[in-house]
Amino acid sequence: TLIRATPSATTVEIIGQYIYFVDKGNKNALLMDILKDASIKTALVFTRTKYGADKVMQVLVKNNIRAEAIHGNKGQNARQRALANFKAQTTRVLVATDIAARGIDVDDLALVINYEIPNIAETYVHRIGRTGRAGAAGTAYSFCDAEEKAYLRDIEKLINIKIRVVEDHPYPLV
């Protein structure tokens, strides 16, 4: 009898993973800069907290980007409606917490953005696994401020990959 065990966290090889080192105060500006690219049809943005999800969503809406937030404080109907809008691409950016994102299964989701690096390395694998499904290419951007560097080290150790750093962006960490 042959028994195979797969590691608890494997990162899909076809997902392009990139890290942006950025000051906490410049994350919104960096997000706006990335979303200026009209070829990005939809993006799933992760925050650590419900409050953070709402704040990011408000910034996006204020900048005329169709966005909705889903998290544990939203009712089931509101979450389902937001997800349906996102799948239909009437909502361009869905901002989610990890708990709310468990049920997110969207075909052709090309971009996941970790607005905040998760403090649990396995969570990173779950987050980026929302893209690159069914053989499609996917990209994961992570915004890392000075306080989050330890989380990044844990993630790289878990996935056994050194995530490519984007050096050329307007909001580098100083």
Coordinates of C-alpha atoms in Angstrom, one line a residue, residues 1 21 28-29 38 47 66 81 84 86 88-89 95-96 101 118-119 122 139-140 143 161-162:
T1 CA 0.0 0.0 0.0
F21 CA 7.7 47.2 0.6
N28 CA -3.9 53.4 -0.1
A29 CA -1.9 55.4 -2.7
A38 CA -7.5 49.4 -16.8
T47 CA -7.3 43.1 5.1
R66 CA -16.6 50.2 -7.8
R81 CA -25.0 40.2 -3.1
A84 CA -22.6 38.1 -7.0
F86 CA -18.0 40.8 -8.0
A88 CA -20.6 39.7 -12.6
Q89 CA -17.8 42.4 -12.6
V95 CA -12.3 43.9 -0.1
A96 CA -12.5 40.9 2.3
A101 CA -13.3 35.0 2.1
P118 CA -1.5 37.9 7.2
N119 CA 0.0 37.2 10.6
E122 CA -1.0 29.4 6.1
T139 CA -1.0 37.2 -9.7
A140 CA -0.7 38.0 -6.0
F143 CA 2.0 45.2 0.6
I161 CA 9.9 30.5 -2.1
K162 CA 11.6 33.9 -1.9

